[in-house]
Coordinates of C-alpha atoms in Angstrom, one line a residue:
M1 CA 330.5 102.4 97.9
A2 CA 329.2 100.6 100.9
S3 CA 326.9 97.6 100.4
L4 CA 323.6 97.1 102.3
S5 CA 325.2 94.5 104.6
E6 CA 328.1 96.9 105.3
L7 CA 325.6 99.5 106.3
G8 CA 324.0 97.1 108.7
L9 CA 321.0 95.5 107.0
I10 CA 320.2 92.4 109.1
E11 CA 318.1 89.3 108.7
L12 CA 314.8 89.3 110.6
P13 CA 314.6 87.1 113.7
E14 CA 313.6 83.5 113.4
V15 CA 309.9 82.6 113.9
H16 CA 308.8 79.0 114.3
G17 CA 305.3 77.5 114.6
A18 CA 305.2 74.6 117.0
A19 CA 302.7 72.0 118.3
G20 CA 301.7 72.0 121.9
T21 CA 300.7 74.2 124.8
F22 CA 302.4 75.7 127.7
A23 CA 301.4 72.8 129.9
G24 CA 302.3 70.1 127.4
D25 CA 305.5 71.2 125.7
Q26 CA 308.6 71.0 127.9
H27 CA 311.0 71.1 125.0
W28 CA 310.5 74.7 124.1
L29 CA 310.1 75.9 127.7
A30 CA 313.4 74.4 128.6
Q31 CA 315.1 76.5 125.9
A32 CA 313.2 79.7 126.5
D33 CA 314.4 82.9 128.0
A34 CA 310.9 84.3 128.2
V35 CA 307.3 83.2 128.1
V36 CA 304.6 85.6 126.9
V37 CA 300.9 85.3 127.8
A38 CA 297.9 87.4 126.8
V39 CA 295.1 89.2 128.6
A40 CA 292.1 91.0 127.2
P41 CA 289.7 93.7 128.5
P42 CA 287.0 92.3 130.8
G43 CA 283.6 91.5 129.4
P44 CA 280.5 93.7 130.0
G45 CA 279.8 94.2 133.7
E46 CA 283.1 92.6 134.7
D47 CA 286.2 94.1 136.3
G48 CA 289.9 93.5 136.0
I49 CA 291.2 91.7 133.0
D50 CA 290.2 88.6 131.0
P51 CA 293.1 86.1 130.9
R52 CA 293.3 84.5 127.4
P53 CA 293.8 80.7 127.2
G54 CA 296.8 79.4 129.1
A55 CA 297.6 82.8 130.8
A56 CA 296.2 82.1 134.2
D57 CA 297.8 78.6 134.2
V58 CA 301.2 80.0 133.4
A59 CA 300.9 82.7 136.1
A60 CA 300.0 80.1 138.6
R61 CA 303.0 78.0 137.8
Y62 CA 305.1 81.1 138.6
G63 CA 303.2 81.5 141.8
I64 CA 301.6 84.8 140.6
D65 CA 298.0 86.0 140.8
L66 CA 297.4 87.4 137.3
V67 CA 294.5 89.6 138.4
D68 CA 296.6 91.1 141.2
L69 CA 299.5 91.6 138.8
A70 CA 297.3 93.4 136.3
A71 CA 296.0 95.7 139.0
R72 CA 299.5 96.5 140.2
H73 CA 300.7 97.3 136.7
R74 CA 297.5 99.0 135.8
L75 CA 296.9 96.6 132.9
S76 CA 293.4 96.9 131.3
G77 CA 293.9 94.4 128.5
K78 CA 294.3 97.2 125.9
A79 CA 296.2 96.1 122.9
G80 CA 300.0 96.8 123.3
E81 CA 300.0 97.1 127.1
S82 CA 302.7 95.0 128.8
A83 CA 304.0 94.0 132.1
V84 CA 307.5 92.5 132.4
L85 CA 308.6 90.4 135.3
D86 CA 312.3 89.3 135.6
L87 CA 312.7 86.4 138.0
P88 CA 315.9 84.7 139.2
R89 CA 316.9 81.4 137.6
P90 CA 316.8 78.5 138.0
L91 CA 313.1 79.0 139.0
P92 CA 311.6 75.6 139.7
G93 CA 308.2 74.9 138.3
R94 CA 306.6 74.5 141.8
D95 CA 304.9 71.2 142.1
F96 CA 303.5 71.2 138.6
G97 CA 306.3 69.1 137.1
W98 CA 307.4 71.8 134.6
G99 CA 311.1 71.8 135.5
D100 CA 312.9 75.2 135.3
L101 CA 310.7 78.0 134.2
P102 CA 312.0 80.9 131.9
G103 CA 313.4 83.8 133.8
R104 CA 311.1 86.4 132.2
L105 CA 307.3 86.5 132.2
V106 CA 305.6 89.0 129.9
V107 CA 301.9 89.8 130.1
L108 CA 300.5 91.5 127.0
G109 CA 297.2 93.2 126.4
V110 CA 295.6 92.0 123.2
G111 CA 292.5 94.2 123.0
D112 CA 289.9 92.7 120.6
A113 CA 292.7 90.6 118.9
G114 CA 291.8 92.2 115.5
P115 CA 294.5 92.8 112.9
A116 CA 295.2 96.4 114.1
A117 CA 295.3 95.2 117.7
M118 CA 297.6 92.3 116.9
R119 CA 300.0 94.5 115.1
K120 CA 300.4 96.5 118.3
V121 CA 300.7 93.3 120.3
G122 CA 303.6 92.1 118.0
S123 CA 305.4 95.4 118.4
A124 CA 305.0 95.3 122.2
L125 CA 306.2 91.7 122.3
C126 CA 309.3 92.7 120.4
R127 CA 310.1 95.6 122.7
A128 CA 309.5 93.5 125.9
T129 CA 311.9 90.8 124.8
V130 CA 314.9 92.7 123.2
G131 CA 318.3 91.1 123.8
L132 CA 316.9 87.6 124.6
G133 CA 317.4 84.4 122.8
T134 CA 314.3 82.3 122.6
V135 CA 310.8 83.6 123.4
V136 CA 307.8 81.2 123.6
T137 CA 304.1 82.3 123.4
T138 CA 300.6 81.1 122.4
V139 CA 299.5 84.6 121.4
G140 CA 299.6 83.6 117.8
T141 CA 296.6 81.3 118.2
L142 CA 294.2 84.0 119.3
A143 CA 293.0 85.5 116.0
G144 CA 293.3 83.2 113.0
R145 CA 295.8 83.6 110.1
T146 CA 295.0 87.3 109.5
G147 CA 295.7 88.1 113.2
L148 CA 298.8 85.9 113.1
A149 CA 300.1 87.8 110.1
A150 CA 299.5 91.2 111.8
L151 CA 301.2 89.9 115.0
L152 CA 304.3 88.9 113.1
E153 CA 304.3 92.1 111.1
G154 CA 304.3 94.1 114.4
F155 CA 307.1 91.9 115.8
W156 CA 309.4 91.9 112.7
L157 CA 308.9 95.5 111.8
T158 CA 309.7 96.6 115.3
A159 CA 312.9 94.6 115.1
Y160 CA 314.1 96.8 112.2
R161 CA 317.3 98.7 112.7
G162 CA 318.5 101.4 110.3
P163 CA 321.9 102.0 108.7
W164 CA 324.8 102.5 111.0
R165 CA 328.2 104.1 109.8
G166 CA 329.7 104.9 113.2
Q167 CA 333.1 103.6 114.5
S168 CA 331.6 102.5 117.8
T169 CA 329.2 99.6 118.5
R170 CA 325.8 100.0 117.0
P171 CA 323.5 101.6 119.5
G172 CA 320.4 99.9 120.8
T173 CA 319.6 96.3 121.6
P174 CA 318.6 93.8 118.9
A175 CA 315.3 91.9 119.0
A176 CA 315.0 88.4 120.5
S177 CA 316.7 86.0 118.1
R178 CA 313.9 83.4 118.0
L179 CA 310.1 83.5 118.5
V180 CA 308.3 80.2 119.0
L181 CA 304.5 80.2 118.4
L182 CA 303.0 77.3 120.3
G183 CA 299.8 76.0 118.7
N184 CA 300.7 77.4 115.3
D185 CA 302.4 74.3 113.9
G186 CA 300.2 74.3 110.8
D187 CA 300.9 77.9 109.9
D188 CA 304.3 77.6 108.2
D189 CA 303.1 79.0 104.9
A190 CA 301.4 82.0 106.6
I191 CA 304.5 82.7 108.6
A192 CA 306.8 82.5 105.5
A193 CA 304.5 84.8 103.5
T194 CA 304.4 87.4 106.3
R195 CA 308.1 87.2 106.6
T196 CA 308.4 88.1 102.9
A197 CA 306.1 91.1 103.3
A198 CA 307.9 92.3 106.4
T199 CA 311.3 91.9 104.6
A200 CA 309.9 94.0 101.8
T201 CA 309.1 96.8 104.2
V202 CA 312.4 96.6 105.9
R203 CA 314.3 96.8 102.6
A204 CA 312.3 99.8 101.6
R205 CA 312.9 101.5 105.0
F206 CA 316.6 100.8 104.9
L207 CA 317.2 102.1 101.4
A208 CA 315.2 105.3 102.2
A209 CA 317.2 105.8 105.4
T210 CA 320.6 105.4 103.7
P211 CA 322.5 108.7 103.6
S212 CA 322.7 110.4 100.2
D213 CA 326.5 110.7 100.1
V214 CA 326.3 106.9 99.6
K215 CA 322.9 106.7 97.9
T216 CA 323.5 108.1 94.4
P217 CA 321.3 107.0 91.5
Q218 CA 324.1 104.6 90.4
W219 CA 324.4 103.1 93.9
L220 CA 320.7 102.5 94.1
A221 CA 320.7 100.9 90.7
E222 CA 323.5 98.6 91.9
Q223 CA 321.5 97.6 95.0
A224 CA 318.6 96.6 92.7
L225 CA 321.0 94.3 90.8
A226 CA 322.5 92.9 94.1
L227 CA 319.1 92.2 95.7
A228 CA 317.7 90.6 92.6
A229 CA 320.7 88.4 91.9
G230 CA 319.8 84.7 91.8
L231 CA 316.0 85.3 92.2
P232 CA 314.2 83.1 89.7
G233 CA 312.2 85.1 87.1
V234 CA 313.7 88.5 88.0
S235 CA 315.7 90.6 85.6
V236 CA 317.2 94.0 86.1
E237 CA 318.2 96.6 83.5
V238 CA 320.1 99.8 84.3
H239 CA 319.9 102.6 81.8
D240 CA 322.4 105.4 82.0
D241 CA 322.0 109.1 81.1
A242 CA 323.1 108.6 77.5
W243 CA 320.3 106.0 77.0
I244 CA 317.8 108.3 78.8
R245 CA 318.8 111.1 76.4
R246 CA 318.4 108.8 73.3
Q247 CA 314.9 107.9 74.5
G248 CA 313.9 111.5 74.6
M249 CA 313.2 111.6 78.4
G250 CA 313.8 115.3 78.8
A251 CA 311.9 115.6 82.1
L252 CA 314.1 113.0 83.9
L253 CA 317.2 114.5 82.3
A254 CA 316.3 118.0 83.4
V255 CA 315.8 117.1 87.0
G256 CA 319.2 115.3 87.2
S257 CA 321.1 117.8 85.1
A258 CA 322.9 119.7 87.9
S259 CA 324.1 116.6 89.8
A260 CA 327.6 115.1 89.7
T261 CA 325.9 111.7 89.6
P262 CA 323.7 111.5 86.5
P263 CA 320.2 110.0 86.5
R264 CA 319.4 106.4 85.9
L265 CA 316.2 104.6 84.8
V266 CA 316.1 101.1 86.2
T267 CA 313.6 98.3 85.3
V268 CA 313.1 95.4 87.7
T269 CA 310.9 92.8 86.0
Y270 CA 309.4 89.6 87.5
A271 CA 308.1 87.1 84.9
P272 CA 306.4 84.1 86.5
S273 CA 307.3 80.7 85.1
S274 CA 303.6 80.1 84.3
R275 CA 301.3 83.2 83.9
G276 CA 298.0 81.5 83.0
S277 CA 295.5 84.3 83.4
G278 CA 298.0 86.6 85.1
R279 CA 298.2 90.2 84.1
T280 CA 301.0 92.6 83.3
V281 CA 301.3 95.2 86.1
A282 CA 303.5 98.3 85.9
L283 CA 304.7 99.9 89.1
V284 CA 306.6 103.2 88.9
G285 CA 308.5 104.7 91.7
K286 CA 309.8 108.2 92.3
G287 CA 313.5 107.9 93.1
I288 CA 315.0 111.3 94.0
T289 CA 318.1 110.3 95.9
F290 CA 318.4 113.7 97.4
D291 CA 316.2 116.8 96.9
T292 CA 317.6 120.2 97.4
G293 CA 314.7 121.7 95.6
G294 CA 317.0 122.8 92.8
I295 CA 317.0 126.5 91.9
S296 CA 313.7 126.7 93.8
I297 CA 315.7 125.7 96.8
K298 CA 314.2 124.3 100.0
P299 CA 314.7 125.9 103.4
R300 CA 317.2 124.1 105.5
D301 CA 314.7 122.4 107.8
A302 CA 312.7 121.1 104.8
M303 CA 315.8 119.7 103.2
V304 CA 317.1 117.7 106.2
G305 CA 315.0 114.6 105.5
M306 CA 315.3 114.6 101.7
K307 CA 317.4 111.5 101.6
T308 CA 314.0 109.7 101.8
D309 CA 312.7 111.3 98.6
M310 CA 313.3 108.0 96.8
A311 CA 311.0 106.0 99.1
G312 CA 308.5 105.4 96.3
A313 CA 311.2 103.7 94.2
A314 CA 312.4 101.7 97.2
A315 CA 308.8 100.5 97.8
V316 CA 308.5 99.5 94.1
L317 CA 311.8 97.6 94.1
A318 CA 310.9 95.8 97.3
T319 CA 307.5 94.9 96.0
V320 CA 308.8 93.3 92.8
L321 CA 311.3 91.2 94.7
A322 CA 308.7 90.1 97.1
A323 CA 306.3 89.2 94.3
A324 CA 308.9 86.9 92.9
E325 CA 309.7 85.4 96.3
L326 CA 306.0 84.6 96.7
Q327 CA 305.7 83.4 93.0
L328 CA 302.7 85.5 92.3
P329 CA 301.0 84.8 88.9
H330 CA 301.3 88.3 87.5
R331 CA 304.1 89.8 85.4
V332 CA 305.3 92.8 87.3
V333 CA 307.4 95.5 85.8
G334 CA 309.0 97.9 88.3
V335 CA 310.4 101.2 86.9
L336 CA 312.7 103.3 89.2
A337 CA 313.1 106.8 88.0
L338 CA 316.4 107.8 89.8
A339 CA 317.9 111.3 89.9
E340 CA 319.4 113.8 92.3
N341 CA 317.8 117.2 92.3
A342 CA 320.8 119.3 92.9
V343 CA 321.8 123.0 92.4
G344 CA 324.5 123.9 89.8
A345 CA 325.3 125.8 86.7
S346 CA 323.4 123.3 84.6
S347 CA 320.3 123.2 86.8
Y348 CA 316.9 123.4 85.1
R349 CA 315.1 126.6 85.7
P350 CA 311.6 127.9 86.4
G351 CA 310.2 129.0 83.0
D352 CA 312.0 126.2 81.1
V353 CA 310.1 124.0 78.7
V354 CA 311.2 120.4 78.5
R355 CA 309.9 117.6 76.3
A356 CA 308.9 114.3 77.9
Y357 CA 309.2 110.8 76.4
D358 CA 305.8 110.9 74.8
G359 CA 306.4 114.3 73.2
T360 CA 304.5 116.3 75.7
T361 CA 306.1 119.7 76.3
I362 CA 306.1 120.7 80.0
E363 CA 306.4 124.3 81.4
V364 CA 308.5 124.3 84.6
S365 CA 307.3 126.7 87.2
N366 CA 309.0 125.3 90.3
T367 CA 312.1 123.1 90.2
D368 CA 311.1 121.7 93.6
A369 CA 308.1 119.9 92.0
E370 CA 310.6 117.5 90.4
G371 CA 309.0 114.2 91.4
R372 CA 306.1 114.5 88.9
M373 CA 308.7 115.3 86.2
V374 CA 310.6 112.0 86.6
L375 CA 307.4 110.1 87.0
A376 CA 306.0 111.6 83.7
D377 CA 308.8 110.1 81.7
A378 CA 308.8 106.8 83.4
M379 CA 305.0 106.4 83.2
A380 CA 304.9 107.3 79.5
W381 CA 307.8 105.0 78.7
V382 CA 306.5 101.9 80.5
R383 CA 303.0 102.5 79.1
D384 CA 304.5 102.6 75.6
T385 CA 307.0 99.7 75.8
E386 CA 305.2 97.3 78.1
R387 CA 301.5 97.9 77.4
P388 CA 300.5 97.1 81.0
D389 CA 297.0 96.1 82.0
V390 CA 297.3 98.4 85.0
L391 CA 299.7 101.1 86.1
V392 CA 300.4 102.3 89.7
D393 CA 302.9 105.0 90.7
V394 CA 304.2 105.6 94.2
A395 CA 305.8 108.8 95.3
T396 CA 306.6 111.1 98.2
L397 CA 305.1 113.8 96.0
T398 CA 303.5 116.7 97.8
G399 CA 303.5 118.3 101.2
A400 CA 299.9 119.1 100.5
V401 CA 298.7 115.5 101.1
T402 CA 300.3 115.6 104.5
L403 CA 298.3 118.7 105.4
G404 CA 295.1 116.9 104.4
L405 CA 295.7 113.3 105.7
G406 CA 298.5 113.6 108.2
R407 CA 300.9 110.6 108.4
T408 CA 298.7 107.6 108.8
H409 CA 297.2 107.4 105.3
A410 CA 298.5 107.8 101.8
G411 CA 296.5 109.9 99.3
L412 CA 295.0 107.6 96.6
Y413 CA 293.9 108.8 93.2
S414 CA 292.6 106.6 90.4
T415 CA 290.9 106.6 87.1
D416 CA 289.4 103.2 87.8
D417 CA 286.9 102.6 90.7
A418 CA 287.6 98.9 91.0
L419 CA 291.3 99.5 91.2
A420 CA 290.9 102.2 93.8
A421 CA 288.6 99.9 95.9
A422 CA 291.1 97.1 95.6
L423 CA 294.0 99.3 96.8
E424 CA 291.9 100.6 99.7
A425 CA 291.1 97.0 100.8
A426 CA 294.7 96.0 100.5
G427 CA 295.6 99.0 102.6
E428 CA 293.2 98.0 105.4
H429 CA 294.5 94.4 105.3
S430 CA 298.2 95.3 105.4
G431 CA 298.0 98.2 107.8
E432 CA 299.2 100.6 105.1
R433 CA 296.0 102.6 104.7
A434 CA 295.1 104.8 101.8
W435 CA 292.3 107.4 101.4
R436 CA 290.9 108.1 98.0
L437 CA 290.9 111.7 96.9
P438 CA 289.2 113.2 93.9
L439 CA 290.6 114.1 90.5
V440 CA 288.7 117.4 90.4
E441 CA 288.0 118.1 86.8
S442 CA 287.6 121.9 87.3
Y443 CA 291.1 122.1 88.6
R444 CA 292.6 120.8 85.4
A445 CA 292.5 124.2 83.7
G446 CA 295.1 125.4 86.3
L447 CA 297.7 123.3 84.4
D448 CA 297.1 125.1 81.1
S449 CA 300.3 126.8 79.8
S450 CA 300.7 129.6 77.3
V451 CA 304.0 128.2 76.0
A452 CA 303.8 124.4 76.3
D453 CA 301.3 121.5 76.3
I454 CA 301.0 121.5 80.1
S455 CA 302.3 123.3 83.2
H456 CA 303.7 120.9 85.8
Q457 CA 302.1 123.0 88.6
S458 CA 298.9 124.8 88.8
R459 CA 299.2 128.4 87.6
D460 CA 295.8 129.5 89.0
P461 CA 296.3 131.1 92.4
H462 CA 292.7 130.4 93.3
V463 CA 293.1 126.6 92.9
M464 CA 294.7 125.1 96.0
G465 CA 294.7 121.3 96.4
G466 CA 298.4 120.8 95.5
S467 CA 298.2 117.0 95.8
I468 CA 295.1 116.9 93.5
T469 CA 296.7 119.1 90.8
A470 CA 299.9 117.0 90.9
A471 CA 297.8 113.9 90.4
L472 CA 296.0 115.6 87.5
F473 CA 299.4 116.3 85.9
L474 CA 300.4 112.6 86.2
Q475 CA 297.1 111.4 84.8
H476 CA 298.1 113.0 81.5
F477 CA 301.0 110.5 81.2
A478 CA 298.9 107.4 82.2
G479 CA 296.8 107.8 79.1
D480 CA 293.9 105.4 78.9
T481 CA 295.7 102.7 81.0
P482 CA 293.8 102.0 84.3
W483 CA 295.9 104.0 86.7
A484 CA 296.4 104.7 90.4
H485 CA 298.7 107.1 92.2
L486 CA 299.8 106.8 95.8
D487 CA 301.0 110.1 97.3
I488 CA 303.0 108.8 100.3
A489 CA 304.7 112.1 101.3
G490 CA 303.0 111.8 104.7
A491 CA 302.7 108.0 105.2
G492 CA 306.2 107.4 104.0
R493 CA 307.8 109.4 106.8
A494 CA 307.2 109.4 110.5
T495 CA 308.1 112.3 112.8
K496 CA 308.1 110.1 115.8
A497 CA 308.1 106.3 116.4
R498 CA 304.8 104.6 117.1
D499 CA 304.3 100.9 117.6
E500 CA 305.9 99.1 114.6
I501 CA 306.6 102.3 112.7
P502 CA 310.1 103.9 113.4
E503 CA 310.9 107.6 113.3
G504 CA 312.0 108.4 109.8
P505 CA 311.2 106.4 106.7
T506 CA 308.4 103.9 107.2
G507 CA 308.7 101.7 104.2
Y508 CA 305.1 102.5 103.2
G509 CA 304.0 101.1 99.9
A510 CA 305.6 97.6 99.8
R511 CA 302.9 95.8 101.9
I512 CA 299.8 97.5 100.3
L513 CA 301.1 96.8 96.8
L514 CA 302.1 93.2 97.7
R515 CA 298.6 92.5 99.2
W516 CA 297.0 94.1 96.2
L517 CA 299.0 92.0 93.8
A518 CA 298.2 88.8 95.8
D519 CA 294.5 89.5 95.5
L520 CA 294.6 90.7 91.9
T521 CA 292.6 88.5 89.4

């Protein structure tokens, strides 16, 4: 089977913080293929644009009137706007003593330079400089470390390129190979941490975008082993279907029963060298490598994108690896519940009753609600074997959450108010937003079954709220452990590209979880 590198997973472009300004640093300008300057909206009662520090000076050295340029390109200073000027080289630096100027000048709108704006700016910067070598800018100095991180996230995540298996040259143009941030010479740690977070998202995206003829449960388990190899403090265990059966994980086995590639349960554990007051955190990811819906088969259109139904497991894997790379103080146990929900003679059926790891019997009413089944076994198992201080699961679980929240927010459920607030804050900080939804107690009766301990879907036709009833089902398997559930069925997939988010799998989950772990005390 193909490896990630054979499928085209690439390293992110280089980013360097450097001392100096446009006027004072000839070294980087001499190497640059493009220089990028910033403009903002005008102040109250003013017209045109507001050139940010250094922008007007650079434009003057090119012999360009920046206000006139903005008017001709209809720039208002809004975040993400851009104007690109390609000029012949060598272009002498007039009489300012600059030497040859870079052949491309990019003017970017930065809006209010807040984190959301800077993420758009980074994305626009990436698109305006594709195919170049070195790009130099002072934009990174405009908004402190939070804004710098958002800028780099936008740049790096827009540089993402998905798997390619064609015989011809890979389509599209790669991002600039190097970005130099003048004035950010003291921000190496922030740059490195942001690179780790962006890499986590890129890994999650890439895994989710890999076609399912390659991405079997065993292949995904092998990628976890390969990505973790040599990473200090990280161990990976791959459990096969025989082990799963011995553990009594009847729900996971049922979902994977019809596939030619049996299910796997993978644990990826990061144990810091010195925990101190660190906590044990369990992260559980839904890993359906392809979802036909089983006997309750999906329509064709709904099935096309189901190679991404393991996006939760990909986010969990990427988060644990990033936590290790950042040497966070908490022990993090990632559990990947991997199965293919196929159709065959051994498929599980509506009406079946299966027994989960903790002994709970589950009445199946719809084989296309398989995600909660594999999560039930994984959550009960990790709660029993690891005794975590907190448990978070991530899953592309329900179409219902997309109807309610669209594709910009994940649905967040939790039994712990402080945990929910911390995840909401991490979502705002990382740009992966979550909206808390209620665990409606009166809906719980809809999960009552006449033949088993619980039904895995609501049997009451008067209770809608499919995302809520799915969360109520999962809550049963969290027990009394503080727990949160992220339903990423909407946020984990994009129907069209926007800013740093590509069409297809978004990689949602890695950055919100990593930010939450970094802030966890």
